[in-house]
C-alpha cells in the first residue's frame, strides 16, 4: 500500500522554519507563539525535551533582545514548586530564583539525555505559574481544558478589530475587559487578580510589539492574528518579518504593557 504524502512528510526532516501543523502525538501548550515556534521547527517539533538553549535561540526569530530572552528563559526553567521556600534565607541563597520562583515550570531533575535542563511544551499549562485564567484563546483551568485553542474565542479576538483590518491596543484592552466580565459569570472558581492581570496585559503588549510595524506603530494586521491564533503559524506569508535592527527589549515591552493596562482600566 502506497504511503500518503502526509505520512511521507511526517518522517522527513523538515527544514528549520518550514511550517507544519502539530501532529496528534506532538505536545503543545496554551501559548500560540510557543506552539508556532514548534510548528516551524525553531524548537523540537514534537514539543518534547526543549532545552533552555533551544527556546532562547528560537526567540531570536521573534526579534527579541537578550533583555527579554534571558529572564524569560531563566524563570521558565526554574523547578516548579507548589510550596516554594520563603523568608530571608531563601532569598539570600538565590535572589533571582526567589523573585521569579512562581514562574518555574520544570519538574525536579528534568533533563535531556545529555544532561541539559529541559521542558515539554505542555508544561506551560501549569496553572498559576505563567498560565492564568481569562485567556484570549483558551478556557480557564477550572473549566476543564486550559490548553486547547477555542474557535469561538479566537473568532471573538479576530472580530475585536474596530475597522476589520488591524487590531490595536484599544481593541485588545476592550476585549480583555469583556473577557474578564464574561469569566466572572462562567467560572465560579475564577482566579484573576493584580498579578494575573499584569501578565495578561504583558501578553497583549507582546503581540502588539512583536507583530506590529515597529516602535510606536503597534497596530497588528488581522491576518497576522488569524495566522497566529487559528493556525499557530508565524504570519510570514502575510508579510510579517521579525525585527532585525531594533530588537524588542524589556523597557519597550513593559511600557506597552502599561499602555494596555491603562486602556483596560480598573478590574474589580
PDB file of C-alpha atoms in Angstrom:
ATOM      1  CA  UNK A   1       0.000   0.000   0.000  1.00  0.00           C
ATOM      2  CA  UNK A   2       1.460   3.367  -1.026  1.00  0.00           C
ATOM      3  CA  UNK A   3       2.185   5.939   1.661  1.00  0.00           C
ATOM      4  CA  UNK A   4       0.211   9.159   1.612  1.00  0.00           C
ATOM      5  CA  UNK A   5       2.021  12.466   1.096  1.00  0.00           C
ATOM      6  CA  UNK A   6       1.139  13.369   4.683  1.00  0.00           C
ATOM      7  CA  UNK A   7       2.735  10.238   6.139  1.00  0.00           C
ATOM      8  CA  UNK A   8       5.845  10.700   3.999  1.00  0.00           C
ATOM      9  CA  UNK A   9       6.198  14.281   5.216  1.00  0.00           C
ATOM     10  CA  UNK A  10       5.886  13.102   8.828  1.00  0.00           C
ATOM     11  CA  UNK A  11       9.050  11.015   8.585  1.00  0.00           C
ATOM     12  CA  UNK A  12      11.080  13.589   6.642  1.00  0.00           C
ATOM     13  CA  UNK A  13      13.227  16.089   8.474  1.00  0.00           C
ATOM     14  CA  UNK A  14      11.653  19.407   7.584  1.00  0.00           C
ATOM     15  CA  UNK A  15      13.946  22.418   7.273  1.00  0.00           C
ATOM     16  CA  UNK A  16      14.043  24.792  10.199  1.00  0.00           C
ATOM     17  CA  UNK A  17      11.445  27.493   9.636  1.00  0.00           C
ATOM     18  CA  UNK A  18       9.065  25.456   7.473  1.00  0.00           C
ATOM     19  CA  UNK A  19       5.585  25.306   8.918  1.00  0.00           C
ATOM     20  CA  UNK A  20       3.826  22.046   9.693  1.00  0.00           C
ATOM     21  CA  UNK A  21       0.781  21.846  11.988  1.00  0.00           C
ATOM     22  CA  UNK A  22       1.119  19.791  15.126  1.00  0.00           C
ATOM     23  CA  UNK A  23       0.552  16.077  14.687  1.00  0.00           C
ATOM     24  CA  UNK A  24      -1.623  14.087  17.122  1.00  0.00           C
ATOM     25  CA  UNK A  25       1.433  12.841  19.031  1.00  0.00           C
ATOM     26  CA  UNK A  26       3.068  16.272  19.355  1.00  0.00           C
ATOM     27  CA  UNK A  27       2.840  18.169  22.626  1.00  0.00           C
ATOM     28  CA  UNK A  28       1.500  21.708  22.632  1.00  0.00           C
ATOM     29  CA  UNK A  29       0.615  24.223  25.329  1.00  0.00           C
ATOM     30  CA  UNK A  30      -1.605  27.241  25.905  1.00  0.00           C
ATOM     31  CA  UNK A  31       0.721  29.787  24.260  1.00  0.00           C
ATOM     32  CA  UNK A  32       0.131  30.127  20.499  1.00  0.00           C
ATOM     33  CA  UNK A  33       3.504  31.791  19.978  1.00  0.00           C
ATOM     34  CA  UNK A  34       5.478  28.960  21.594  1.00  0.00           C
ATOM     35  CA  UNK A  35       3.326  26.475  19.673  1.00  0.00           C
ATOM     36  CA  UNK A  36       4.130  28.352  16.460  1.00  0.00           C
ATOM     37  CA  UNK A  37       7.858  28.119  17.218  1.00  0.00           C
ATOM     38  CA  UNK A  38       7.423  24.332  17.461  1.00  0.00           C
ATOM     39  CA  UNK A  39       5.315  24.182  14.293  1.00  0.00           C
ATOM     40  CA  UNK A  40       8.117  25.971  12.422  1.00  0.00           C
ATOM     41  CA  UNK A  41      10.826  23.748  13.891  1.00  0.00           C
ATOM     42  CA  UNK A  42      12.587  26.503  15.815  1.00  0.00           C
ATOM     43  CA  UNK A  43      12.197  24.278  18.873  1.00  0.00           C
ATOM     44  CA  UNK A  44      11.661  20.489  18.698  1.00  0.00           C
ATOM     45  CA  UNK A  45       8.552  19.873  16.603  1.00  0.00           C
ATOM     46  CA  UNK A  46       7.266  17.172  18.924  1.00  0.00           C
ATOM     47  CA  UNK A  47       7.304  19.637  21.820  1.00  0.00           C
ATOM     48  CA  UNK A  48       9.422  17.350  23.988  1.00  0.00           C
ATOM     49  CA  UNK A  49      12.690  17.930  25.837  1.00  0.00           C
ATOM     50  CA  UNK A  50      13.031  21.569  24.796  1.00  0.00           C
ATOM     51  CA  UNK A  51      16.286  22.835  26.270  1.00  0.00           C
ATOM     52  CA  UNK A  52      16.778  26.341  27.571  1.00  0.00           C
ATOM     53  CA  UNK A  53      19.207  26.952  24.711  1.00  0.00           C
ATOM     54  CA  UNK A  54      16.532  25.805  22.231  1.00  0.00           C
ATOM     55  CA  UNK A  55      13.945  28.306  23.453  1.00  0.00           C
ATOM     56  CA  UNK A  56      16.364  31.190  23.992  1.00  0.00           C
ATOM     57  CA  UNK A  57      17.695  30.754  20.445  1.00  0.00           C
ATOM     58  CA  UNK A  58      14.195  30.348  18.993  1.00  0.00           C
ATOM     59  CA  UNK A  59      13.101  33.663  20.481  1.00  0.00           C
ATOM     60  CA  UNK A  60      15.599  35.398  18.190  1.00  0.00           C
ATOM     61  CA  UNK A  61      13.168  34.502  15.385  1.00  0.00           C
ATOM     62  CA  UNK A  62      10.625  36.795  17.090  1.00  0.00           C
ATOM     63  CA  UNK A  63      13.009  39.750  17.084  1.00  0.00           C
ATOM     64  CA  UNK A  64      13.561  39.746  20.852  1.00  0.00           C
ATOM     65  CA  UNK A  65      16.636  41.142  22.537  1.00  0.00           C
ATOM     66  CA  UNK A  66      18.558  39.343  25.254  1.00  0.00           C
ATOM     67  CA  UNK A  67      16.910  41.614  27.855  1.00  0.00           C
ATOM     68  CA  UNK A  68      13.711  39.616  27.265  1.00  0.00           C
ATOM     69  CA  UNK A  69      15.047  36.247  26.126  1.00  0.00           C
ATOM     70  CA  UNK A  70      17.326  35.706  29.117  1.00  0.00           C
ATOM     71  CA  UNK A  71      14.940  36.430  32.029  1.00  0.00           C
ATOM     72  CA  UNK A  72      12.003  34.641  30.372  1.00  0.00           C
ATOM     73  CA  UNK A  73      14.097  31.530  29.865  1.00  0.00           C
ATOM     74  CA  UNK A  74      15.647  31.667  33.318  1.00  0.00           C
ATOM     75  CA  UNK A  75      12.255  31.951  35.019  1.00  0.00           C
ATOM     76  CA  UNK A  76      10.534  29.231  32.999  1.00  0.00           C
ATOM     77  CA  UNK A  77      13.355  26.716  33.569  1.00  0.00           C
ATOM     78  CA  UNK A  78      13.327  27.025  37.337  1.00  0.00           C
ATOM     79  CA  UNK A  79      11.978  23.927  39.056  1.00  0.00           C
ATOM     80  CA  UNK A  80       8.262  24.175  39.745  1.00  0.00           C
ATOM     81  CA  UNK A  81       7.395  24.141  43.445  1.00  0.00           C
ATOM     82  CA  UNK A  82       3.862  24.001  44.779  1.00  0.00           C
ATOM     83  CA  UNK A  83       5.076  25.325  48.126  1.00  0.00           C
ATOM     84  CA  UNK A  84       8.280  27.300  47.467  1.00  0.00           C
ATOM     85  CA  UNK A  85      10.511  28.324  50.385  1.00  0.00           C
ATOM     86  CA  UNK A  86      10.048  31.806  51.763  1.00  0.00           C
ATOM     87  CA  UNK A  87      11.968  34.075  54.077  1.00  0.00           C
ATOM     88  CA  UNK A  88      15.253  35.945  54.094  1.00  0.00           C
ATOM     89  CA  UNK A  89      17.382  32.799  53.958  1.00  0.00           C
ATOM     90  CA  UNK A  90      15.705  31.562  50.805  1.00  0.00           C
ATOM     91  CA  UNK A  91      16.149  34.987  49.228  1.00  0.00           C
ATOM     92  CA  UNK A  92      19.851  35.142  50.066  1.00  0.00           C
ATOM     93  CA  UNK A  93      20.547  31.678  48.647  1.00  0.00           C
ATOM     94  CA  UNK A  94      19.394  32.804  45.193  1.00  0.00           C
ATOM     95  CA  UNK A  95      17.786  36.257  44.909  1.00  0.00           C
ATOM     96  CA  UNK A  96      16.776  35.954  41.262  1.00  0.00           C
ATOM     97  CA  UNK A  97      15.331  32.474  41.703  1.00  0.00           C
ATOM     98  CA  UNK A  98      13.446  33.700  44.789  1.00  0.00           C
ATOM     99  CA  UNK A  99      11.874  36.638  42.933  1.00  0.00           C
ATOM    100  CA  UNK A 100      10.915  34.535  39.907  1.00  0.00           C
ATOM    101  CA  UNK A 101      10.084  31.263  41.689  1.00  0.00           C
ATOM    102  CA  UNK A 102       6.358  31.363  40.917  1.00  0.00           C
ATOM    103  CA  UNK A 103       7.066  31.113  37.171  1.00  0.00           C
ATOM    104  CA  UNK A 104       9.091  27.889  37.344  1.00  0.00           C
ATOM    105  CA  UNK A 105       7.762  25.110  35.098  1.00  0.00           C
ATOM    106  CA  UNK A 106      10.395  22.366  35.167  1.00  0.00           C
ATOM    107  CA  UNK A 107       9.907  19.097  37.016  1.00  0.00           C
ATOM    108  CA  UNK A 108      12.592  18.220  39.594  1.00  0.00           C
ATOM    109  CA  UNK A 109      15.712  16.893  37.868  1.00  0.00           C
ATOM    110  CA  UNK A 110      14.101  17.179  34.411  1.00  0.00           C
ATOM    111  CA  UNK A 111      16.943  16.970  31.878  1.00  0.00           C
ATOM    112  CA  UNK A 112      17.730  15.833  28.364  1.00  0.00           C
ATOM    113  CA  UNK A 113      19.746  12.672  27.766  1.00  0.00           C
ATOM    114  CA  UNK A 114      22.773  14.943  27.503  1.00  0.00           C
ATOM    115  CA  UNK A 115      22.159  16.479  30.917  1.00  0.00           C
ATOM    116  CA  UNK A 116      20.713  19.842  29.828  1.00  0.00           C
ATOM    117  CA  UNK A 117      17.695  21.191  31.705  1.00  0.00           C
ATOM    118  CA  UNK A 118      14.570  20.915  29.582  1.00  0.00           C
ATOM    119  CA  UNK A 119      10.801  21.303  29.432  1.00  0.00           C
ATOM    120  CA  UNK A 120       7.959  19.794  27.452  1.00  0.00           C
ATOM    121  CA  UNK A 121       5.775  22.409  25.768  1.00  0.00           C
ATOM    122  CA  UNK A 122       2.622  21.200  27.525  1.00  0.00           C
ATOM    123  CA  UNK A 123       4.177  22.120  30.882  1.00  0.00           C
ATOM    124  CA  UNK A 124       3.300  25.731  30.080  1.00  0.00           C
ATOM    125  CA  UNK A 125      -0.226  24.672  31.088  1.00  0.00           C
ATOM    126  CA  UNK A 126       0.783  24.528  34.765  1.00  0.00           C
ATOM    127  CA  UNK A 127      -1.940  26.648  36.317  1.00  0.00           C
ATOM    128  CA  UNK A 128      -0.767  29.592  38.355  1.00  0.00           C
ATOM    129  CA  UNK A 129       2.795  29.673  37.016  1.00  0.00           C
ATOM    130  CA  UNK A 130       2.740  31.506  33.688  1.00  0.00           C
ATOM    131  CA  UNK A 131      -0.691  30.254  32.577  1.00  0.00           C
ATOM    132  CA  UNK A 132      -3.626  32.148  34.033  1.00  0.00           C
ATOM    133  CA  UNK A 133      -7.390  32.444  33.806  1.00  0.00           C
ATOM    134  CA  UNK A 134      -9.095  34.742  31.249  1.00  0.00           C
ATOM    135  CA  UNK A 135      -7.017  33.769  28.236  1.00  0.00           C
ATOM    136  CA  UNK A 136      -7.967  35.329  24.911  1.00  0.00           C
ATOM    137  CA  UNK A 137      -7.996  31.908  23.231  1.00  0.00           C
ATOM    138  CA  UNK A 138      -8.314  29.203  25.912  1.00  0.00           C
ATOM    139  CA  UNK A 139     -10.820  28.232  28.607  1.00  0.00           C
ATOM    140  CA  UNK A 140      -9.945  28.609  32.269  1.00  0.00           C
ATOM    141  CA  UNK A 141      -8.271  25.834  34.229  1.00  0.00           C
ATOM    142  CA  UNK A 142     -11.413  25.065  36.250  1.00  0.00           C
ATOM    143  CA  UNK A 143     -13.443  24.805  33.050  1.00  0.00           C
ATOM    144  CA  UNK A 144     -11.535  21.622  32.253  1.00  0.00           C
ATOM    145  CA  UNK A 145      -9.170  22.484  29.395  1.00  0.00           C
ATOM    146  CA  UNK A 146      -6.738  25.391  29.572  1.00  0.00           C
ATOM    147  CA  UNK A 147      -4.585  24.168  26.678  1.00  0.00           C
ATOM    148  CA  UNK A 148      -6.733  23.629  23.570  1.00  0.00           C
ATOM    149  CA  UNK A 149      -7.428  26.667  21.357  1.00  0.00           C
ATOM    150  CA  UNK A 150     -11.135  27.516  21.290  1.00  0.00           C
ATOM    151  CA  UNK A 151     -12.603  28.540  17.938  1.00  0.00           C
ATOM    152  CA  UNK A 152     -15.256  30.801  19.442  1.00  0.00           C
ATOM    153  CA  UNK A 153     -12.718  32.753  21.495  1.00  0.00           C
ATOM    154  CA  UNK A 154     -10.389  33.107  18.523  1.00  0.00           C
ATOM    155  CA  UNK A 155     -13.307  34.358  16.430  1.00  0.00           C
ATOM    156  CA  UNK A 156     -14.026  36.947  19.139  1.00  0.00           C
ATOM    157  CA  UNK A 157     -10.390  38.004  19.105  1.00  0.00           C
ATOM    158  CA  UNK A 158     -10.342  38.447  15.334  1.00  0.00           C
ATOM    159  CA  UNK A 159     -13.652  40.307  15.342  1.00  0.00           C
ATOM    160  CA  UNK A 160     -12.400  42.662  18.072  1.00  0.00           C
ATOM    161  CA  UNK A 161     -10.808  44.779  15.347  1.00  0.00           C
ATOM    162  CA  UNK A 162     -12.668  48.074  15.094  1.00  0.00           C
ATOM    163  CA  UNK A 163     -12.006  48.552  11.376  1.00  0.00           C
ATOM    164  CA  UNK A 164     -11.676  44.887  10.347  1.00  0.00           C
ATOM    165  CA  UNK A 165      -8.112  45.497   9.140  1.00  0.00           C
ATOM    166  CA  UNK A 166      -5.894  45.855  12.199  1.00  0.00           C
ATOM    167  CA  UNK A 167      -6.089  45.078  15.902  1.00  0.00           C
ATOM    168  CA  UNK A 168      -4.971  47.912  18.144  1.00  0.00           C
ATOM    169  CA  UNK A 169      -4.078  48.263  21.808  1.00  0.00           C
ATOM    170  CA  UNK A 170      -7.532  49.748  22.374  1.00  0.00           C
ATOM    171  CA  UNK A 171      -9.172  46.760  20.667  1.00  0.00           C
ATOM    172  CA  UNK A 172      -7.262  44.305  22.863  1.00  0.00           C
ATOM    173  CA  UNK A 173      -7.994  46.304  26.001  1.00  0.00           C
ATOM    174  CA  UNK A 174     -11.725  46.304  25.288  1.00  0.00           C
ATOM    175  CA  UNK A 175     -11.628  42.571  24.597  1.00  0.00           C
ATOM    176  CA  UNK A 176      -9.688  41.946  27.813  1.00  0.00           C
ATOM    177  CA  UNK A 177     -12.346  43.783  29.817  1.00  0.00           C
ATOM    178  CA  UNK A 178     -15.153  41.828  28.134  1.00  0.00           C
ATOM    179  CA  UNK A 179     -13.389  38.530  28.780  1.00  0.00           C
ATOM    180  CA  UNK A 180     -12.937  39.334  32.463  1.00  0.00           C
ATOM    181  CA  UNK A 181     -16.612  40.151  32.864  1.00  0.00           C
ATOM    182  CA  UNK A 182     -17.633  37.011  30.960  1.00  0.00           C
ATOM    183  CA  UNK A 183     -15.422  34.730  33.025  1.00  0.00           C
ATOM    184  CA  UNK A 184     -16.790  36.161  36.243  1.00  0.00           C
ATOM    185  CA  UNK A 185     -20.106  34.691  35.108  1.00  0.00           C
ATOM    186  CA  UNK A 186     -18.791  31.453  33.586  1.00  0.00           C
ATOM    187  CA  UNK A 187     -16.156  30.411  36.122  1.00  0.00           C
ATOM    188  CA  UNK A 188     -17.134  30.402  39.835  1.00  0.00           C
ATOM    189  CA  UNK A 189     -13.516  29.413  40.643  1.00  0.00           C
ATOM    190  CA  UNK A 190     -12.028  32.346  38.721  1.00  0.00           C
ATOM    191  CA  UNK A 191      -8.529  33.353  39.790  1.00  0.00           C
ATOM    192  CA  UNK A 192      -7.751  36.721  38.282  1.00  0.00           C
ATOM    193  CA  UNK A 193      -6.081  39.302  40.485  1.00  0.00           C
ATOM    194  CA  UNK A 194      -3.469  42.000  40.011  1.00  0.00           C
ATOM    195  CA  UNK A 195      -0.671  39.561  39.176  1.00  0.00           C
ATOM    196  CA  UNK A 196      -2.631  37.655  36.544  1.00  0.00           C
ATOM    197  CA  UNK A 197      -3.860  40.927  35.055  1.00  0.00           C
ATOM    198  CA  UNK A 198      -0.317  42.268  34.741  1.00  0.00           C
ATOM    199  CA  UNK A 199       0.777  39.099  32.923  1.00  0.00           C
ATOM    200  CA  UNK A 200      -2.271  39.281  30.636  1.00  0.00           C
ATOM    201  CA  UNK A 201      -1.566  42.908  29.722  1.00  0.00           C
ATOM    202  CA  UNK A 202       2.044  41.931  29.073  1.00  0.00           C
ATOM    203  CA  UNK A 203       0.879  39.191  26.698  1.00  0.00           C
ATOM    204  CA  UNK A 204      -1.234  41.686  24.739  1.00  0.00           C
ATOM    205  CA  UNK A 205       1.737  44.054  24.637  1.00  0.00           C
ATOM    206  CA  UNK A 206       3.893  41.192  23.364  1.00  0.00           C
ATOM    207  CA  UNK A 207       1.545  40.583  20.436  1.00  0.00           C
ATOM    208  CA  UNK A 208       1.444  44.295  19.610  1.00  0.00           C
ATOM    209  CA  UNK A 209       5.187  44.887  19.805  1.00  0.00           C
ATOM    210  CA  UNK A 210       6.344  41.679  18.126  1.00  0.00           C
ATOM    211  CA  UNK A 211       3.832  41.663  15.268  1.00  0.00           C
ATOM    212  CA  UNK A 212       3.174  45.398  14.931  1.00  0.00           C
ATOM    213  CA  UNK A 213       5.094  47.558  12.490  1.00  0.00           C
ATOM    214  CA  UNK A 214       7.759  48.626  14.977  1.00  0.00           C
ATOM    215  CA  UNK A 215       8.428  51.185  17.690  1.00  0.00           C
ATOM    216  CA  UNK A 216       5.396  53.409  18.076  1.00  0.00           C
ATOM    217  CA  UNK A 217       3.408  51.592  15.366  1.00  0.00           C
ATOM    218  CA  UNK A 218       1.831  48.682  17.141  1.00  0.00           C
ATOM    219  CA  UNK A 219      -1.313  48.008  15.114  1.00  0.00           C
ATOM    220  CA  UNK A 220      -1.310  44.331  14.085  1.00  0.00           C
ATOM    221  CA  UNK A 221      -2.995  43.238  10.829  1.00  0.00           C
ATOM    222  CA  UNK A 222      -5.969  40.955  11.427  1.00  0.00           C
ATOM    223  CA  UNK A 223      -4.433  38.450   9.005  1.00  0.00           C
ATOM    224  CA  UNK A 224      -1.381  38.155  11.288  1.00  0.00           C
ATOM    225  CA  UNK A 225      -3.542  37.473  14.338  1.00  0.00           C
ATOM    226  CA  UNK A 226      -5.599  34.907  12.449  1.00  0.00           C
ATOM    227  CA  UNK A 227      -2.484  33.027  11.329  1.00  0.00           C
ATOM    228  CA  UNK A 228      -1.005  33.088  14.819  1.00  0.00           C
ATOM    229  CA  UNK A 229      -4.076  32.033  16.780  1.00  0.00           C
ATOM    230  CA  UNK A 230      -6.123  29.946  14.314  1.00  0.00           C
ATOM    231  CA  UNK A 231      -3.183  28.085  12.717  1.00  0.00           C
ATOM    232  CA  UNK A 232      -0.424  28.674  15.298  1.00  0.00           C
ATOM    233  CA  UNK A 233       1.762  29.848  12.454  1.00  0.00           C
ATOM    234  CA  UNK A 234       4.092  32.832  12.220  1.00  0.00           C
ATOM    235  CA  UNK A 235       2.480  35.188   9.668  1.00  0.00           C
ATOM    236  CA  UNK A 236       5.425  35.295   7.274  1.00  0.00           C
ATOM    237  CA  UNK A 237       3.224  34.515   4.248  1.00  0.00           C
ATOM    238  CA  UNK A 238       1.071  37.523   5.153  1.00  0.00           C
ATOM    239  CA  UNK A 239       4.110  39.797   5.155  1.00  0.00           C
ATOM    240  CA  UNK A 240       5.416  39.835   8.720  1.00  0.00           C
ATOM    241  CA  UNK A 241       9.175  39.985   9.265  1.00  0.00           C
ATOM    242  CA  UNK A 242      10.938  39.913  12.581  1.00  0.00           C
ATOM    243  CA  UNK A 243      12.811  42.934  13.802  1.00  0.00           C
ATOM    244  CA  UNK A 244      16.471  42.951  12.881  1.00  0.00           C
ATOM    245  CA  UNK A 245      17.952  46.381  13.599  1.00  0.00           C
ATOM    246  CA  UNK A 246      15.808  47.428  16.572  1.00  0.00           C
ATOM    247  CA  UNK A 247      15.075  44.334  18.610  1.00  0.00           C
ATOM    248  CA  UNK A 248      12.275  44.320  21.156  1.00  0.00           C
ATOM    249  CA  UNK A 249      13.638  44.984  24.627  1.00  0.00           C
ATOM    250  CA  UNK A 250      12.339  44.833  28.169  1.00  0.00           C
ATOM    251  CA  UNK A 251      11.745  48.592  28.525  1.00  0.00           C
ATOM    252  CA  UNK A 252       9.690  48.887  25.345  1.00  0.00           C
ATOM    253  CA  UNK A 253       7.611  45.798  26.182  1.00  0.00           C
ATOM    254  CA  UNK A 254       6.972  46.960  29.742  1.00  0.00           C
ATOM    255  CA  UNK A 255       5.977  50.424  28.553  1.00  0.00           C
ATOM    256  CA  UNK A 256       3.446  48.986  26.108  1.00  0.00           C
ATOM    257  CA  UNK A 257       2.072  46.641  28.771  1.00  0.00           C
ATOM    258  CA  UNK A 258       1.359  49.678  30.944  1.00  0.00           C
ATOM    259  CA  UNK A 259      -0.366  51.350  27.987  1.00  0.00           C
ATOM    260  CA  UNK A 260      -2.663  48.328  27.621  1.00  0.00           C
ATOM    261  CA  UNK A 261      -3.284  48.224  31.366  1.00  0.00           C
ATOM    262  CA  UNK A 262      -4.323  51.901  31.414  1.00  0.00           C
ATOM    263  CA  UNK A 263      -6.648  51.329  28.465  1.00  0.00           C
ATOM    264  CA  UNK A 264      -8.322  48.388  30.209  1.00  0.00           C
ATOM    265  CA  UNK A 265      -8.947  50.467  33.305  1.00  0.00           C
ATOM    266  CA  UNK A 266      -9.877  49.199  36.736  1.00  0.00           C
ATOM    267  CA  UNK A 267     -10.537  45.477  37.182  1.00  0.00           C
ATOM    268  CA  UNK A 268     -12.772  44.788  40.200  1.00  0.00           C
TER     269      UNK A 268
END
